[in-house]
CSV table of C-alpha atoms in Angstrom, one decimal:
chain,number,residue,atom,x,y,z
A,144,UNK,CA,174.6,73.4,40.2
A,145,UNK,CA,178.0,73.1,41.3
A,146,UNK,CA,179.3,72.5,37.8
A,147,UNK,CA,177.5,75.1,36.2
A,148,UNK,CA,179.0,77.6,38.7
A,149,UNK,CA,182.5,76.4,38.0
A,150,UNK,CA,182.0,76.6,34.4
A,151,UNK,CA,180.5,80.0,34.3
A,152,UNK,CA,183.3,81.4,36.7
A,153,UNK,CA,186.1,79.8,34.6
A,154,UNK,CA,184.7,81.8,31.3
A,155,UNK,CA,184.8,85.3,33.4
A,156,UNK,CA,188.3,84.7,34.6
A,157,UNK,CA,189.3,83.5,31.3
A,158,UNK,CA,188.0,86.8,30.0
A,159,UNK,CA,189.7,88.8,33.1
A,160,UNK,CA,193.0,87.4,32.6
A,161,UNK,CA,193.3,87.9,29.0
A,162,UNK,CA,192.3,91.7,29.7
A,163,UNK,CA,194.9,91.6,31.9
A,164,UNK,CA,197.5,90.0,29.5
A,165,UNK,CA,196.6,92.8,27.2
A,166,UNK,CA,197.5,95.6,29.3
A,167,UNK,CA,200.6,94.0,30.9
A,168,UNK,CA,203.7,95.8,29.7
A,169,UNK,CA,204.9,93.1,27.6
A,170,UNK,CA,208.4,94.3,26.6
A,171,UNK,CA,210.8,93.1,23.4
A,172,UNK,CA,213.8,94.4,22.3
A,173,UNK,CA,212.4,95.8,19.3
A,174,UNK,CA,209.8,97.9,21.2
A,175,UNK,CA,212.8,99.1,23.6
A,176,UNK,CA,214.6,100.1,20.7
A,177,UNK,CA,211.8,102.8,19.7
A,178,UNK,CA,211.6,104.1,23.1
A,179,UNK,CA,212.9,107.5,23.9
A,180,UNK,CA,215.1,107.9,26.9
A,181,UNK,CA,212.4,108.4,29.6
A,182,UNK,CA,210.5,105.5,28.6
A,183,UNK,CA,213.2,103.4,28.7
A,184,UNK,CA,214.3,104.4,32.1
A,185,UNK,CA,211.0,103.2,33.2
A,186,UNK,CA,210.5,100.1,31.3
A,187,UNK,CA,214.3,99.0,32.8
A,188,UNK,CA,213.0,99.9,36.1
A,189,UNK,CA,210.1,97.4,35.4
A,190,UNK,CA,212.3,95.0,33.9
A,191,UNK,CA,214.6,95.0,37.1
A,192,UNK,CA,211.5,94.5,39.3
A,193,UNK,CA,210.8,91.5,37.7
A,194,UNK,CA,214.0,90.3,37.7
A,195,UNK,CA,214.3,90.5,41.6
A,196,UNK,CA,215.4,93.5,42.2
A,197,UNK,CA,213.8,95.3,45.2
A,198,UNK,CA,213.0,99.0,45.9
A,199,UNK,CA,213.4,100.2,42.3
A,200,UNK,CA,212.9,103.9,41.9
A,201,UNK,CA,213.5,106.1,38.9
A,202,UNK,CA,215.3,109.3,39.9
A,203,UNK,CA,214.2,112.7,38.6
A,204,UNK,CA,214.5,113.6,35.0
A,205,UNK,CA,217.1,116.3,35.2
A,206,UNK,CA,220.1,116.4,37.6
A,207,UNK,CA,220.3,112.7,38.4
A,208,UNK,CA,224.0,112.6,38.6
A,209,UNK,CA,224.6,110.2,36.2
A,210,UNK,CA,222.1,107.8,37.8
A,211,UNK,CA,218.5,106.7,36.3
A,212,UNK,CA,217.5,104.0,38.4
A,213,UNK,CA,218.0,102.9,42.1
A,214,UNK,CA,217.6,99.4,43.3
A,215,UNK,CA,218.4,96.8,45.6
A,216,UNK,CA,219.4,93.0,45.3
A,217,UNK,CA,220.9,90.6,47.8
A,218,UNK,CA,221.5,93.5,50.1
A,219,UNK,CA,223.5,95.7,47.6
A,220,UNK,CA,222.4,99.1,46.8
A,221,UNK,CA,222.7,99.8,42.8
A,222,UNK,CA,222.6,103.0,41.2
A,223,UNK,CA,222.0,102.1,37.6
A,224,UNK,CA,222.6,104.6,34.4
A,225,UNK,CA,219.7,103.4,31.3
A,226,UNK,CA,221.1,104.3,27.8
A,227,UNK,CA,218.7,104.0,25.0
A,228,UNK,CA,221.4,104.0,21.8
A,229,UNK,CA,221.6,103.4,18.3
A,230,UNK,CA,225.2,102.7,18.6
A,231,UNK,CA,227.9,100.8,21.1
A,232,UNK,CA,228.1,103.0,24.3
A,233,UNK,CA,231.8,104.5,25.3
A,234,UNK,CA,233.3,105.5,28.4
A,235,UNK,CA,230.9,108.4,29.1
A,236,UNK,CA,228.1,106.4,30.8
A,237,UNK,CA,230.4,104.7,33.1
A,238,UNK,CA,232.3,107.9,34.4
A,239,UNK,CA,228.7,109.5,35.0
A,240,UNK,CA,227.6,106.3,37.2
A,241,UNK,CA,230.8,106.4,38.9
A,242,UNK,CA,230.4,110.0,39.6
A,243,UNK,CA,226.6,109.3,41.1
A,244,UNK,CA,227.7,106.4,43.4
A,245,UNK,CA,228.6,108.3,46.3
A,246,UNK,CA,225.8,110.9,46.0
A,247,UNK,CA,223.3,108.2,46.1
A,248,UNK,CA,225.0,106.4,48.8
A,249,UNK,CA,225.1,103.2,46.8
A,250,UNK,CA,227.1,100.2,47.0
A,251,UNK,CA,227.6,99.3,43.2
A,252,UNK,CA,227.2,101.0,39.9
A,253,UNK,CA,225.4,99.5,37.0
A,254,UNK,CA,225.0,100.6,33.1
A,255,UNK,CA,221.9,99.3,31.3
A,256,UNK,CA,221.4,99.5,27.2
A,257,UNK,CA,219.7,98.1,24.6
A,258,UNK,CA,223.2,98.2,22.8
A,259,UNK,CA,226.4,96.8,23.4
A,260,UNK,CA,229.8,98.3,25.0
A,261,UNK,CA,233.3,99.6,23.3
A,262,UNK,CA,236.2,97.5,24.3
A,263,UNK,CA,237.6,100.7,26.5
A,264,UNK,CA,234.2,101.2,28.1
A,265,UNK,CA,234.7,97.4,29.3
A,266,UNK,CA,238.0,98.0,30.5
A,267,UNK,CA,236.8,101.0,32.4
A,268,UNK,CA,233.9,99.3,33.9
A,269,UNK,CA,235.9,96.5,35.1
A,270,UNK,CA,238.5,98.7,36.8
A,271,UNK,CA,235.7,100.8,38.6
A,272,UNK,CA,233.6,97.6,39.4
A,273,UNK,CA,230.9,99.1,37.4
A,274,UNK,CA,228.5,96.0,36.3
A,275,UNK,CA,227.4,95.9,32.5
A,276,UNK,CA,224.0,94.7,31.4
A,277,UNK,CA,224.3,95.1,27.4
A,278,UNK,CA,221.8,93.8,24.8
A,279,UNK,CA,222.6,90.3,25.3
A,280,UNK,CA,221.7,90.4,29.1
A,281,UNK,CA,218.9,93.0,28.7
A,282,UNK,CA,217.4,89.9,26.2
A,283,UNK,CA,217.6,87.2,28.9
A,284,UNK,CA,216.2,89.8,31.6
A,285,UNK,CA,213.1,90.5,29.2
A,286,UNK,CA,212.3,86.7,29.2
A,287,UNK,CA,212.5,86.6,32.7
A,288,UNK,CA,210.3,89.4,32.8
A,289,UNK,CA,207.4,87.6,31.0
A,290,UNK,CA,207.5,84.7,33.2
A,291,UNK,CA,207.4,86.4,36.1
A,292,UNK,CA,204.2,87.7,34.9
A,293,UNK,CA,203.2,84.5,33.5
A,294,UNK,CA,203.4,83.0,37.0
A,295,UNK,CA,201.8,85.7,38.8
A,296,UNK,CA,198.8,85.5,36.5
A,297,UNK,CA,198.5,81.8,37.4
A,298,UNK,CA,198.5,82.3,41.0
A,299,UNK,CA,195.7,85.3,40.2
A,300,UNK,CA,193.6,83.0,38.3
A,301,UNK,CA,193.7,80.1,40.8
A,302,UNK,CA,192.4,82.8,43.5
A,303,UNK,CA,189.9,84.1,41.1
A,304,UNK,CA,188.6,80.6,40.7
A,305,UNK,CA,188.7,79.5,44.1
A,306,UNK,CA,187.0,82.6,45.7
A,307,UNK,CA,184.0,83.4,42.9
A,308,UNK,CA,183.4,79.4,43.2
A,309,UNK,CA,183.1,79.4,47.0
A,310,UNK,CA,180.9,82.6,47.3
A,311,UNK,CA,178.2,81.7,44.8
A,312,UNK,CA,178.2,78.0,46.5
A,313,UNK,CA,177.9,79.5,50.1
A,314,UNK,CA,175.1,81.8,48.9
A,315,UNK,CA,173.5,79.1,47.5
A,316,UNK,CA,174.1,77.0,51.1
A,317,UNK,CA,172.3,80.3,52.7
A,318,UNK,CA,169.3,79.9,50.3
A,319,UNK,CA,170.3,82.9,48.3
A,320,UNK,CA,170.8,81.9,44.6
A,321,UNK,CA,172.9,83.6,42.0
A,322,UNK,CA,175.6,83.2,39.4
A,323,UNK,CA,178.3,85.5,38.4
A,324,UNK,CA,177.6,88.1,36.0
A,325,UNK,CA,180.8,90.2,35.7
A,326,UNK,CA,184.3,90.4,37.5
A,327,UNK,CA,186.2,93.6,37.4
A,328,UNK,CA,189.8,94.1,38.5
A,329,UNK,CA,192.3,96.7,38.9
A,330,UNK,CA,195.4,96.8,40.9
A,331,UNK,CA,194.3,96.7,44.3
A,332,UNK,CA,190.2,96.0,44.5
A,333,UNK,CA,188.3,93.0,42.8
A,334,UNK,CA,184.5,93.0,42.3
A,335,UNK,CA,182.2,90.4,41.9
A,336,UNK,CA,178.8,91.3,40.3
A,337,UNK,CA,176.4,89.0,40.9
A,338,UNK,CA,172.8,88.2,38.9
A,339,UNK,CA,170.1,87.4,41.8
A,340,UNK,CA,167.4,84.8,41.8
A,341,UNK,CA,165.2,86.9,44.1
A,342,UNK,CA,165.6,90.6,44.6
A,343,UNK,CA,164.8,90.5,48.3
A,344,UNK,CA,168.0,88.5,48.7
A,345,UNK,CA,170.1,91.8,48.4
A,346,UNK,CA,169.7,92.7,52.0
A,347,UNK,CA,170.5,89.2,52.7
A,348,UNK,CA,174.0,89.6,51.4
A,349,UNK,CA,174.8,92.7,53.0
A,350,UNK,CA,174.4,91.1,56.4
A,351,UNK,CA,176.7,88.6,55.2
A,352,UNK,CA,179.7,90.8,55.1
A,353,UNK,CA,182.2,89.2,57.5
A,354,UNK,CA,181.4,85.9,55.9
A,355,UNK,CA,181.9,86.7,52.5
A,356,UNK,CA,185.3,88.5,53.6
A,357,UNK,CA,186.2,85.5,55.1
A,358,UNK,CA,185.2,83.2,52.0
A,359,UNK,CA,187.1,85.6,49.4
A,360,UNK,CA,190.1,86.0,51.9
A,361,UNK,CA,189.5,89.7,51.6
A,362,UNK,CA,188.4,92.8,53.3
A,363,UNK,CA,184.9,93.7,51.6
A,364,UNK,CA,185.1,97.4,50.8
A,365,UNK,CA,181.3,97.9,49.7
A,366,UNK,CA,178.3,96.0,48.6
A,367,UNK,CA,176.4,98.1,46.0
A,368,UNK,CA,173.0,97.3,44.8
A,369,UNK,CA,172.6,97.5,40.7
A,370,UNK,CA,169.7,97.5,38.8
A,371,UNK,CA,168.0,94.4,37.3
A,372,UNK,CA,168.2,92.6,40.7
A,373,UNK,CA,172.4,92.8,40.5
A,374,UNK,CA,174.7,93.4,43.2
A,375,UNK,CA,178.6,94.4,43.1
A,376,UNK,CA,180.9,92.9,45.7
A,377,UNK,CA,183.9,94.7,45.8
A,378,UNK,CA,186.9,93.7,47.8
A,379,UNK,CA,190.6,94.6,48.5
A,380,UNK,CA,192.7,92.4,46.5
A,381,UNK,CA,195.0,90.4,48.9
A,382,UNK,CA,198.5,91.9,48.2
A,383,UNK,CA,200.0,88.4,47.3
A,384,UNK,CA,197.6,88.3,44.2
A,385,UNK,CA,197.7,91.9,43.0
A,386,UNK,CA,199.3,92.2,39.3
A,387,UNK,CA,200.6,95.5,38.5
A,388,UNK,CA,199.7,96.2,34.8
């Protein structure tokens, strides 16, 4: 019986993870090249997060004082301008981000782009200690974004496998026979829909709310009775297992 439970759970988890991967923002340089400026700013914010930057925030679209994204890494607060261009960048973005440093009270400035920089721009950046994240650097950061997501997905898959299997096994130990019918998830919640062998077991499951929370390592938000002897257990996904799409 346990083997059957595990096989069923693995099938559903594979489906869930496949959906997650399709919804995940997977960036390529080609996709970034086709974005407008606003889209590129948010893409850069995502890429920065996956590369270890914390407290990443996109500034307002107008009146941003030459800074598109604020981020922090290694206790250094960065003011970053994001430029999606079709040609090399000149001095202008460097000058703008230098001007925005004081306004946003940042320690260091940077310019992030899908292109490269002219020699005068590089020289000006060096004089003002502005970090330049050009196309080659961006490509490397995109690769790390994909690896970061894969690591999170594997952790999430492991959590789903363990919690689902233990949930069904626990109910069976209590004399409640069921099978996983569906698994749904978003950023913060996770739901397990179970097909019960006996409809009378629904009330028994509701009475085991605390035990279910302990098994799934998550707070049970609700237990909903469905049609056809099915029940859906909704829990708050533990923060360490959450994946932001």
